[in-house]
Structures are given as C-alpha cells and as structure tokens.
C-alpha cells in the first residue's frame, strides 16, 4: 500500500512534467502579464458579462498590474507548491487504504480463525481492540507522512523550488497567497472525513466481522454522502448527521452543503458520532461469544 | 483425591436465544491428571471448552482457575491456561517462529530461549523459519501445541489435538502429555472423538450429553470382570450358564459372562462334565467405546470386540 501511494504520486508527477508540455513562448514574464491584462480588458468589454465575471477580471487585472508595478513575477506552472496542492487530492487514496486496513484488521482475525488464538492470551479484549485501533491510525498517519514527503520530494526533483509568488485579492487588498498555510489547513480539514471514515469502517468491520461489507459501506457513504445530505436537507435532522459535517474542507472553500454551519458545531457533532462508533465497537467486541 | 482442584467449573450454564446449551455443569480438574472430555456431536463440548477459555461468557456460573475467577480476574486466570481450540489457526503469512514470537509477546516472561526449547520439544526445529502456509496439517498441529506450551501453563485445554497428526506424531504427543502431567503437574483437559485415543491418553473421562454431565469416572478400573466363552453346542452352553445363575449376553459365537476369575476353573469343569466342547475362554474388557455408548445410550448397547 505504501508502494502504491508512492507510485500514485510519482506517476502524475512524471506525466505532468513530460507529457503535459506547454507551448513555451520566448517572451518575458512582463510581456505575458501585459498580454493577460489586455486579454482581460477585452473580456470585460464584451456584452452581457455577469457581475461575478466582471469582478473576477477586475481582480485579475489589478493583480497583473500590481505584479508589473512591484516587479513580482508570477508562479510558473509546476513548482513544489502547485504539485503538492495537486497531490493533496491523493489524500483520498490514503483514506481508502486506511479504511481497508480499519475494515479488515478485526474482521480478518475472525475469518481466519486467529481471533481465538488472540483472545486466549492474558490480555483483555479492550486492550486488544485498542491496539488494533491504534495500529490503524498509526498506519494511516504513516501513509499520510509518506504522501506529503514523497510529493514534496517528487515536486522538488521534477519541478524545482518556487519561481514566483502567488497573489490574491482579499478585501480589495492584494496580498501574497500563503500557499503552505493553505496546504496545511487543507490537510488538517481533510482529517475530519479521514478519522470518521476510519472509525466507521472499524465499527462495521468489528461488529459485522465482514471486511468487504465495511469497505463497501464506508466507500458508498463517502461517495453518496453529499447526495444523501442533499436528499435529507428538507428535514431539520440533517444537521445532526455526521455525513453533513465529515467533509470539513467545506470551510476552506466556503460553499456549504446546508446553511448555518459553524466549525464548533460541526466538530461537536463529529466528536459525538466518533464516541458513539467507538462505544458500539467496544461493546460488541467485548461481549461477543467467539465461535470462529 | 486430596489435592486441590486447579480448575473448577461451578454451575456453568449457557443459554443462547432461549436454548439451553449447557445446564449446571460442575467439573473439577486436578493437577497431574489427564481428563478426557467425551460427548456425542452437539452435546456442548466445544461450548464448554470455549467458556473455559474465556471465548464465550457463561450465562450463569463461574470458571475458577487456580483460585481465580475467569470473570473477575480474566488476565491473571487465563495466563495459567494453554489452549488449542479445534484447528490451531496461525498467521499463514508469517513464519512459525514469528507466530510464536507474536504470541510470546502477549505473555509475561517468555524468553527467546523458551521459544527455542518449545520448538525443539514439538520437533519443528527444521521448519520453524518457514511460512506457516507451507506447513502440513500435522505441522500446524505441532505449532499449535508449541504456542499452547510457551508460557508453561498449569492447565492445558486441548480440543481435538491429534487431528491430522501421523501415528508417530500421535504417540509422541501422548507421551509428551503424560510427561508434562507427571513431571510438571500440569492438568490436561482433552476433548476428542477418537475414543481409543482418549482411552490410551487419559486417567479420567467426563461424559457430557445434551449439555449435562452424565458421568465422570476413572478409566481402566473395572468394577466387575467379564469373560468371553465360546462353546458348542450353543443352546446347551446357554442352558448351563442359566442354571448356574451367571449373567451373560450372547456375542458373536459365544457368550460374555460376568464371572470372577477364581470361578473360571470350576465353570470349565462343569462344561467338560456336561460334554460341551470349549473353544475359548478369555478375559473380556469393555472398551471405552462400549462404556461411552452405554452411557450415552447411543443406539443398541453392543459389547463389541473382546480384548
């Protein structure tokens, strides 16, 4: 799995570098910025342009002018940062692999019958389940670290360090985009669905002792979770379902599935569900009569 | 028995979905003794064994191991028990040694030297560093015994332990059990459907049927002696035995007669006097199988196979 994660980072990296070659023009960045300004101005002068678009083009022009005035070159496509924002999407893969582990770490003991060898040791069942859970999280963390480190390395090797500065407009002010901070924030928010998926897979795996059911159900919910929430959004109860909150990256982009969500509320709901999942997992595991 | 029992089942009952699988089971097991555990299929053997190992929780009653209740003092109580439940399932993707190491880590005070020692005892030195998936059933069985012995248990529970062992292996296994029972005072509890195996191995048998203990007795102690007598003509012989007031049953071509050894010459004399031809007079021992079937009422009571 670690090897697969690495492969899934190196692969797109190489594809980006060697197959997605841009038409390189022999112009300086100042000339290309000037070109961009002209283009944007033309777009703005077109008829029936929406208010949002107009605002966007205005911002772009302002940023380009700022660059020219202050001698701040823009980011050339393909740098460590941009590559890492891209591989941030690979976190799904990390989650998937960790979910597989979480789903099968208990259930496979039952299906192979090794559970009876494990549970006749002088170690209480609670300790055994805790170590299983910890192992799962350590594995997930390892995959995450591998993901981050390898994408940084691959980005550095293939694209080199940063070549410019990303700018953005905040409240009418042109500021430098804090790429690394944004990335860290993205990783942190992704942790929400990561933890919930793992706990859910762990729950289904240890209660129903079927890893395929656990993987299937968890994946199903992560794909259709948004749809289910949409479907239920007419009802008030939707606020109290963990699926509504598990994708914390909503707070990054600011487009929420339902209205009136706040971070503390989301975190509280997730914490409550996490505890419920864990309690059910532990209760069934400790009370279960082992007949495998 | 004057020694303290090491394992006590106290009024164990197990009910699953309203069905009472085990009813008020009381068994005491003593150090240095090998106790066989017999019962027809579905009698509750495996359920009982699973309750003794903590895999199942009794609905009522208590399992006491060396004075500690399995319910309240699980970790300490179970640390004195070595278990093989049915086929010992090991992690197939690991070597035999890694498996033992893994289980050893879950016990206190199991050194690497102890692992080597156990491996040697079960005769696996040559293959211990190969993956378990390459092992034969018999080798897995040996590895299973090794993991059960790692922590020098005071009480060994074995469910169908000789399953898959070759005759030499079974013999070795039996000798080994006898040795640890005699030398280390380990109490062994063996369930098996191989009655002849139990007969050779055990000092005592406990018989369970429909979740109830129906008998627990020492093996190889005959309360009365039987002799097999073959004579012709048959009806004359039968008439004579009847006249002399002996209990007997017909078997094969002769009779099994309940008779004391010192009365045998007298009986032979009488046969000769009557002009009945005698072909065989030999001691007859009821096998465990006979006793077992007799106790469990399994079909007709047949006094088979004179010994």
XYZ file of C-alpha atoms in Angstrom:
599
model
C 0.000 0.000 0.000
C 2.850 2.367 0.831
C 4.388 1.477 -2.517
C 1.091 2.195 -4.252
C 0.802 5.585 -2.619
C 4.321 6.467 -3.757
C 3.524 5.222 -7.244
C 0.371 7.299 -7.398
C 2.414 10.404 -6.627
C 5.375 9.781 -8.918
C 3.148 8.749 -11.820
C 1.171 12.005 -12.205
C 4.364 13.934 -11.456
C 6.131 12.433 -14.428
C 3.051 12.811 -16.610
C 2.806 16.473 -15.707
C 6.462 17.070 -16.355
C 6.940 15.246 -19.634
C 3.612 14.837 -21.356
C 1.794 17.993 -20.439
C 4.389 20.277 -22.056
C 3.274 23.846 -22.503
C 3.929 25.975 -25.509
C 6.875 27.927 -24.287
C 6.928 31.403 -25.695
C 10.038 33.453 -25.868
C 8.684 36.380 -24.007
C 9.495 37.772 -20.585
C 7.039 37.464 -17.794
C 6.388 41.206 -18.004
C 5.230 40.848 -21.591
C 2.982 37.931 -20.753
C 1.437 39.818 -17.842
C 0.773 42.774 -20.164
C -0.854 40.357 -22.598
C -3.035 38.991 -19.807
C -4.134 42.498 -18.876
C -5.104 43.253 -22.434
C -6.992 39.997 -22.784
C -8.891 40.523 -19.576
C -9.780 44.042 -20.579
C -11.201 42.749 -23.852
C -13.291 40.198 -21.977
C -14.642 42.905 -19.734
C -15.735 45.000 -22.659
C -17.832 42.190 -24.031
C -21.571 42.404 -23.783
C -23.767 40.626 -21.277
C -20.984 39.891 -18.828
C -22.133 38.856 -15.378
C -21.290 40.782 -12.247
C -19.162 37.968 -10.816
C -17.156 37.614 -14.000
C -16.601 41.316 -14.140
C -15.353 41.309 -10.589
C -13.044 38.384 -11.351
C -11.496 40.097 -14.380
C -11.066 43.292 -12.406
C -9.212 41.394 -9.728
C -7.021 39.664 -12.262
C -6.136 42.946 -13.919
C -5.368 44.525 -10.569
C -3.103 41.628 -9.650
C -1.277 41.775 -13.002
C -0.782 45.498 -12.704
C 0.491 45.043 -9.183
C 2.993 42.480 -10.441
C 4.297 44.829 -13.095
C 4.463 47.777 -10.746
C 6.194 45.953 -7.939
C 8.296 43.582 -10.052
C 6.767 40.372 -8.636
C 6.895 37.538 -11.167
C 4.073 35.031 -11.113
C 4.362 31.369 -10.435
C 5.366 29.349 -13.458
C 3.249 26.237 -13.777
C 4.811 23.325 -11.977
C 6.554 24.004 -8.727
C 6.740 22.152 -5.458
C 3.787 24.049 -4.103
C 1.498 23.601 -7.062
C 2.426 19.938 -7.297
C 1.676 19.450 -3.642
C -1.688 21.150 -3.899
C -2.383 18.671 -6.656
C -1.296 15.632 -4.645
C -3.393 16.916 -1.790
C -6.120 15.151 -3.727
C -4.181 11.940 -3.236
C -5.310 12.022 0.377
C -8.382 10.168 -0.861
C -6.068 7.296 -1.634
C -4.545 7.457 1.826
C -8.055 7.404 3.296
C -9.069 4.476 1.090
C -6.082 2.368 2.090
C -6.518 3.180 5.746
C -10.214 2.337 5.515
C -9.316 -1.045 4.043
C -6.985 -1.641 6.959
C -9.518 -0.462 9.520
C -12.218 -2.645 7.995
C -10.151 -5.809 7.918
C -7.920 -5.528 10.973
C -10.562 -7.063 13.246
C -12.745 -8.930 10.778
C -9.870 -10.841 9.187
C -8.960 -12.252 12.589
C -12.425 -13.734 12.688
C -12.432 -15.028 9.127
C -9.050 -16.740 9.501
C -9.932 -18.028 12.962
C -6.851 -16.476 14.534
C -9.106 -14.479 16.845
C -9.369 -17.459 19.198
C -5.587 -17.619 19.497
C -5.550 -13.916 20.212
C -8.346 -13.877 22.771
C -6.975 -16.745 24.847
C -3.947 -14.656 25.817
C -3.661 -12.901 29.143
C -4.619 -9.599 27.541
C -8.081 -8.162 27.974
C -10.282 -7.696 24.940
C -10.407 -3.953 25.454
C -6.624 -3.800 25.198
C -6.636 -5.902 22.061
C -9.218 -3.719 20.353
C -7.401 -0.565 21.432
C -4.154 -1.814 19.968
C -5.964 -2.661 16.748
C -7.390 0.847 16.562
C -4.043 2.465 17.359
C -2.330 0.339 14.731
C -4.855 1.513 12.158
C -4.276 5.158 12.974
C -0.518 4.765 13.033
C -0.718 3.136 9.623
C -2.911 5.959 8.325
C -0.512 8.531 9.697
C 2.398 6.744 8.104
C 0.648 6.775 4.730
C -0.091 10.461 5.172
C 3.509 11.293 6.012
C 4.711 9.220 3.059
C 2.246 11.079 0.871
C 3.440 14.505 1.979
C 7.152 13.727 1.975
C 7.130 11.929 -1.344
C 5.100 14.644 -3.069
C 7.478 17.276 -1.712
C 10.479 15.303 -2.932
C 8.984 14.477 -6.308
C 7.869 18.104 -6.722
C 11.341 19.378 -5.867
C 13.115 16.935 -8.152
C 10.817 17.336 -11.129
C 9.876 20.996 -10.918
C 12.390 22.648 -8.663
C 11.680 25.218 -5.971
C 9.202 28.020 -6.276
C 9.771 30.504 -9.073
C 7.404 33.217 -8.088
C 4.739 34.389 -5.750
C 1.054 33.619 -5.805
C -1.093 36.676 -5.254
C -4.707 37.023 -4.365
C -7.155 39.761 -3.579
C -8.517 39.901 -0.082
C -10.921 42.727 0.820
C -9.627 44.859 -2.006
C -6.025 44.400 -0.924
C -3.539 42.475 -2.974
C -1.712 40.069 -0.696
C 0.692 37.201 -1.090
C -1.047 33.865 -1.038
C 0.137 31.772 1.906
C 0.484 28.577 -0.102
C 1.993 26.469 2.629
C -0.500 27.615 5.225
C -3.367 26.872 2.866
C -1.942 23.434 2.219
C -1.551 22.673 5.918
C -5.098 23.905 6.538
C -6.368 21.679 3.759
C -4.608 18.659 5.256
C -5.992 19.464 8.692
C -9.559 19.789 7.408
C -9.225 16.563 5.414
C -8.553 14.908 8.751
C -12.284 15.154 9.507
C -13.511 12.755 6.875
C -10.343 10.674 7.319
C -10.994 9.997 11.009
C -14.744 9.489 10.550
C -14.289 7.060 7.652
C -11.786 5.034 9.614
C -13.939 4.876 12.727
C -16.953 3.917 10.649
C -15.070 1.176 8.790
C -13.656 -0.047 12.084
C -17.145 -0.157 13.569
C -18.714 -2.093 10.706
C -15.681 -4.385 10.459
C -15.710 -5.324 14.119
C -19.479 -5.559 14.514
C -20.334 -7.490 11.346
C -16.963 -9.204 11.025
C -17.013 -8.687 7.289
C -14.286 -6.556 5.793
C -15.943 -6.312 2.381
C -19.151 -5.018 3.929
C -17.187 -2.485 5.940
C -15.139 -1.258 2.976
C -18.148 -1.199 0.685
C -20.386 0.640 3.102
C -17.746 3.198 4.012
C -16.911 3.902 0.385
C -20.578 4.041 -0.528
C -21.213 6.613 2.161
C -18.209 8.702 1.204
C -19.353 8.817 -2.433
C -23.044 9.295 -1.841
C -22.761 11.147 1.462
C -23.295 14.504 -0.236
C -26.306 13.203 -2.119
C -27.845 11.718 0.998
C -27.413 15.029 2.790
C -28.979 16.905 -0.152
C -31.840 14.487 -0.152
C -32.437 14.944 3.544
C -31.798 18.676 3.532
C -35.539 19.386 3.755
C -35.545 17.936 7.211
C -34.068 19.527 10.264
C -32.408 16.306 11.282
C -29.816 16.671 8.545
C -27.894 18.995 10.811
C -27.301 16.147 13.215
C -25.935 13.580 10.772
C -22.209 13.152 10.709
C -22.190 12.953 6.898
C -23.136 16.606 6.744
C -20.072 17.559 8.697
C -17.421 14.986 7.915
C -16.180 16.885 4.872
C -14.595 19.778 6.742
C -12.990 21.136 3.571
C -16.330 22.894 3.128
C -14.924 25.545 5.459
C -11.972 26.070 3.157
C -13.995 26.890 0.078
C -16.918 28.336 1.950
C -19.618 26.524 -0.019
C -21.617 24.505 2.446
C -23.996 21.652 1.784
C -26.534 23.160 4.143
C -26.806 26.613 5.595
C -25.921 27.765 9.043
C -22.974 25.528 9.784
C -20.223 26.640 12.093
C -16.938 24.960 12.818
C -17.522 24.341 16.560
C -20.934 22.837 15.806
C -19.513 20.524 13.144
C -16.695 19.433 15.387
C -19.088 18.719 18.245
C -21.329 16.581 16.033
C -18.326 14.669 14.682
C -16.967 14.097 18.172
C -20.314 12.760 19.373
C -20.514 10.336 16.452
C -16.910 9.273 16.935
C -17.682 8.364 20.540
C -20.861 6.507 19.515
C -18.944 4.494 16.885
C -16.243 3.608 19.365
C -18.633 2.638 22.144
C -20.570 0.296 19.830
C -17.324 -1.234 18.545
C -16.006 -1.877 22.042
C -19.286 -3.140 23.465
C -19.865 -5.709 20.756
C -16.257 -6.825 20.687
C -16.072 -7.359 24.434
C -19.425 -9.075 24.805
C -19.172 -11.277 21.740
C -19.126 -15.060 22.038
C -16.328 -16.186 19.788
C -17.336 -19.163 17.704
C -14.933 -18.703 14.809
C -8.442 -37.009 45.585
C -6.890 -34.958 48.327
C -5.168 -32.305 46.214
C -6.934 -29.075 45.445
C -8.571 -28.921 42.040
C -6.816 -26.499 39.717
C -9.847 -25.875 37.588
C -13.410 -25.780 38.787
C -16.477 -25.333 36.683
C -19.146 -24.144 39.061
C -22.721 -24.499 37.934
C -21.952 -23.397 34.410
C -24.996 -22.760 32.267
C -25.132 -21.293 28.807
C -28.282 -20.176 27.091
C -28.266 -18.878 23.551
C -31.507 -17.491 22.151
C -33.620 -19.284 24.710
C -31.938 -22.605 24.063
C -30.083 -24.037 26.986
C -26.885 -25.497 25.584
C -25.172 -26.225 28.863
C -27.003 -26.968 32.070
C -25.475 -26.664 35.504
C -22.132 -28.171 34.653
C -19.798 -28.959 37.520
C -16.378 -30.367 36.788
C -13.218 -30.339 38.893
C -9.853 -30.940 37.303
C -6.770 -31.884 39.288
C -3.070 -31.259 38.740
C -1.160 -34.055 37.072
C -4.296 -35.615 35.691
C -5.327 -36.004 32.105
C -9.063 -35.808 31.760
C -10.829 -36.800 28.600
C -13.948 -34.995 27.546
C -16.428 -37.010 25.565
C -19.851 -36.479 24.213
C -21.852 -37.037 21.090
C -21.911 -34.347 18.450
C -23.765 -31.276 19.619
C -23.550 -32.225 23.272
C -21.846 -28.984 24.192
C -18.181 -29.983 24.297
C -16.901 -27.068 22.272
C -19.199 -24.625 24.032
C -17.869 -25.809 27.380
C -14.287 -25.516 26.215
C -14.892 -22.040 24.836
C -16.322 -20.985 28.169
C -13.279 -22.393 29.964
C -11.003 -20.303 27.769
C -12.946 -17.075 28.003
C -14.016 -17.110 24.355
C -17.627 -17.376 25.481
C -19.193 -15.998 28.583
C -21.302 -18.363 30.678
C -24.870 -17.209 31.238
C -24.616 -18.467 34.785
C -21.923 -19.925 36.961
C -18.228 -19.401 37.201
C -14.979 -20.845 35.965
C -12.278 -20.865 38.618
C -8.702 -21.398 37.514
C -6.151 -21.816 40.277
C -8.392 -19.936 42.661
C -9.054 -17.049 40.276
C -12.373 -16.408 38.637
C -12.246 -16.074 34.869
C -14.985 -13.499 35.034
C -13.389 -11.103 37.509
C -9.701 -11.808 37.085
C -9.518 -12.642 33.430
C -5.939 -11.695 32.590
C -4.394 -13.401 35.570
C -6.573 -16.504 35.395
C -6.106 -17.071 31.679
C -2.337 -16.640 31.946
C -2.247 -20.089 33.570
C -4.055 -21.729 30.690
C -2.695 -23.081 27.437
C -5.234 -23.569 24.706
C -5.692 -25.324 21.416
C -9.241 -24.835 20.205
C -10.031 -27.020 17.229
C -7.524 -26.382 14.469
C -4.858 -24.023 15.679
C -5.128 -21.161 13.217
C -1.888 -19.296 12.802
C -0.984 -16.280 10.743
C -0.188 -18.012 7.479
C 1.826 -15.146 6.045
C 4.323 -15.326 8.889
C 6.870 -17.986 9.719
C 6.202 -20.425 12.523
C 8.796 -18.667 14.603
C 7.270 -15.239 14.053
C 3.904 -16.629 15.096
C 5.363 -17.965 18.321
C 7.174 -14.703 18.924
C 3.957 -12.789 18.397
C 2.067 -14.883 20.919
C 5.014 -14.920 23.309
C 4.958 -11.120 23.443
C 1.435 -11.262 24.792
C 2.609 -13.252 27.794
C 4.887 -12.149 30.540
C 8.254 -13.818 30.964
C 8.525 -15.860 27.800
C 12.143 -15.669 26.703
C 13.599 -16.452 23.291
C 15.322 -19.454 24.873
C 11.928 -20.739 25.967
C 10.638 -20.454 22.403
C 13.619 -22.447 21.103
C 13.039 -25.023 23.799
C 9.367 -25.466 22.922
C 10.145 -25.652 19.218
C 12.573 -28.460 19.941
C 10.023 -30.233 22.127
C 7.414 -30.343 19.401
C 10.008 -31.325 16.821
C 9.708 -28.381 14.469
C 13.319 -27.077 14.549
C 13.899 -27.762 10.892
C 10.907 -25.927 9.516
C 10.243 -23.240 12.117
C 11.601 -20.425 9.956
C 9.333 -21.267 7.042
C 5.991 -19.686 6.437
C 3.030 -21.390 8.077
C 1.245 -21.556 4.708
C 3.757 -24.213 3.659
C 3.044 -26.381 6.700
C 1.054 -29.587 6.643
C -1.888 -30.030 8.999
C 0.233 -32.116 11.324
C 2.916 -29.466 11.466
C 0.363 -26.796 12.202
C -0.936 -29.006 14.971
C 2.585 -29.173 16.406
C 2.941 -25.433 16.137
C -0.408 -25.139 17.895
C 0.896 -27.254 20.740
C 4.030 -25.121 20.869
C 2.069 -21.898 21.285
C -0.068 -23.502 23.996
C 3.029 -24.536 25.957
C 5.068 -21.344 25.615
C 4.148 -19.859 28.958
C 4.340 -23.129 30.938
C 0.608 -23.298 31.674
C -0.671 -25.091 34.740
C -3.713 -26.143 32.809
C -3.843 -27.251 29.210
C -7.077 -27.370 27.235
C -6.939 -29.319 24.016
C -9.789 -29.618 21.569
C -9.208 -32.424 19.063
C -5.450 -32.181 19.448
C -4.410 -35.223 17.433
C -6.407 -34.219 14.388
C -4.044 -34.525 11.446
C -1.109 -35.989 13.310
C 0.539 -39.112 11.907
C 0.641 -42.239 14.105
C 4.169 -41.479 15.235
C 3.120 -37.924 15.996
C 0.107 -39.070 17.984
C 2.258 -41.415 20.010
C 4.857 -38.737 20.624
C 2.131 -36.301 21.576
C 0.606 -38.742 24.041
C 3.957 -39.429 25.637
C 4.624 -35.741 25.884
C 1.288 -35.008 27.569
C 1.887 -37.802 30.023
C 5.319 -36.418 30.744
C 4.244 -32.861 31.469
C 1.308 -34.114 33.506
C 3.530 -36.343 35.613
C 6.601 -34.109 35.893
C 5.197 -30.602 35.969
C 1.833 -31.432 37.494
C 0.011 -29.909 34.550
C -3.671 -30.643 34.428
C -4.779 -31.575 30.935
C -8.285 -31.488 29.568
C -8.654 -33.201 26.201
C -11.699 -33.428 24.047
C -11.590 -35.852 21.188
C -13.884 -38.027 19.229
C -11.177 -40.668 18.926
C -12.250 -42.855 21.796
C -9.291 -45.188 21.544
C -7.060 -42.155 21.745
C -8.755 -40.899 24.898
C -8.568 -44.376 26.353
C -4.816 -44.520 25.882
C -4.185 -40.996 26.992
C -6.446 -40.197 29.889
C -6.782 -41.013 33.555
C -10.360 -39.863 33.740
C -13.198 -39.241 31.388
C -16.034 -36.801 31.688
C -19.014 -37.551 29.528
C -21.457 -34.881 28.534
C -24.746 -35.236 26.750
C -27.345 -32.622 25.891
C -25.434 -30.079 27.907
C -25.448 -32.173 31.065
C -22.593 -34.021 32.659
C -23.739 -37.605 32.788
C -20.664 -39.261 34.152
C -17.150 -38.587 35.289
C -15.067 -41.622 36.117
C -11.580 -43.042 36.183
C -10.543 -45.144 33.245
C -9.263 -48.701 33.325
C -10.827 -49.618 36.620
C -13.252 -52.429 36.018
C -15.860 -52.848 38.677
C -16.700 -56.386 37.652
C -14.844 -58.822 35.439
C -16.132 -60.375 32.259
C -15.016 -63.418 30.326
C -15.738 -64.406 26.803
C -16.632 -68.063 26.424
C -17.076 -69.900 23.147
C -18.563 -73.374 23.252
C -20.727 -75.745 21.213
C -23.477 -76.764 21.170
C -24.704 -73.276 21.859
C -28.030 -73.951 23.463
C -26.569 -76.440 25.921
C -23.946 -73.925 26.969
C -26.571 -71.239 27.420
C -28.741 -73.580 29.452
C -25.825 -74.434 31.690
C -24.906 -70.772 32.263
C -28.501 -70.073 33.099
C -28.643 -72.958 35.515
C -25.506 -71.757 37.280
C -27.061 -68.306 37.650
C -24.470 -66.247 35.763
C -25.287 -63.001 34.000
C -24.359 -63.311 30.360
C -25.072 -61.944 26.915
C -24.671 -63.572 23.553
C -21.964 -62.209 21.387
C -20.588 -63.478 18.084
C -20.411 -67.227 18.504
C -20.143 -67.217 22.282
C -21.130 -65.505 25.454
C -19.823 -62.743 27.598
C -20.256 -63.854 31.159
C -19.915 -61.821 34.304
C -17.751 -64.045 36.425
C -14.941 -63.789 38.908
C -11.541 -65.054 37.898
C -11.399 -67.708 40.646
C -14.661 -69.229 39.455
C -13.356 -69.873 35.939
C -11.772 -73.370 36.550
C -14.970 -74.541 38.225
C -17.030 -73.365 35.257
C -14.713 -75.102 32.792
C -15.015 -78.332 34.776
C -18.770 -78.109 34.570
C -18.655 -77.508 30.824
C -16.426 -80.533 30.375
C -18.640 -82.673 32.592
C -21.655 -81.752 30.515
C -19.803 -82.787 27.381
C -19.862 -79.299 25.915
C -16.954 -78.504 23.625
C -14.978 -75.455 24.776
C -13.110 -73.395 22.196
C -12.176 -70.252 24.022
C -12.239 -68.739 27.459
C -10.693 -65.295 27.656
C -10.915 -62.148 29.726
C -13.203 -59.576 28.217
C -12.764 -55.892 28.838
C -15.357 -53.390 27.900
C -13.752 -50.781 25.678
C -14.307 -47.110 26.278
C -16.458 -47.171 23.208
C -18.785 -49.663 24.830
C -18.876 -47.673 28.014
C -19.429 -44.486 26.098
C -22.287 -45.854 24.053
C -23.741 -47.429 27.159
C -23.658 -44.131 28.987
C -24.976 -42.019 26.190
C -27.428 -44.658 25.114
C -26.195 -44.335 21.577
C -28.166 -46.967 19.740
C -28.021 -50.564 20.825
C -25.699 -51.479 23.598
C -23.231 -53.728 21.940
C -20.482 -55.431 23.857
C -18.174 -55.489 20.915
C -14.626 -56.600 20.402
C -13.374 -58.876 23.072
C -9.876 -57.968 24.040
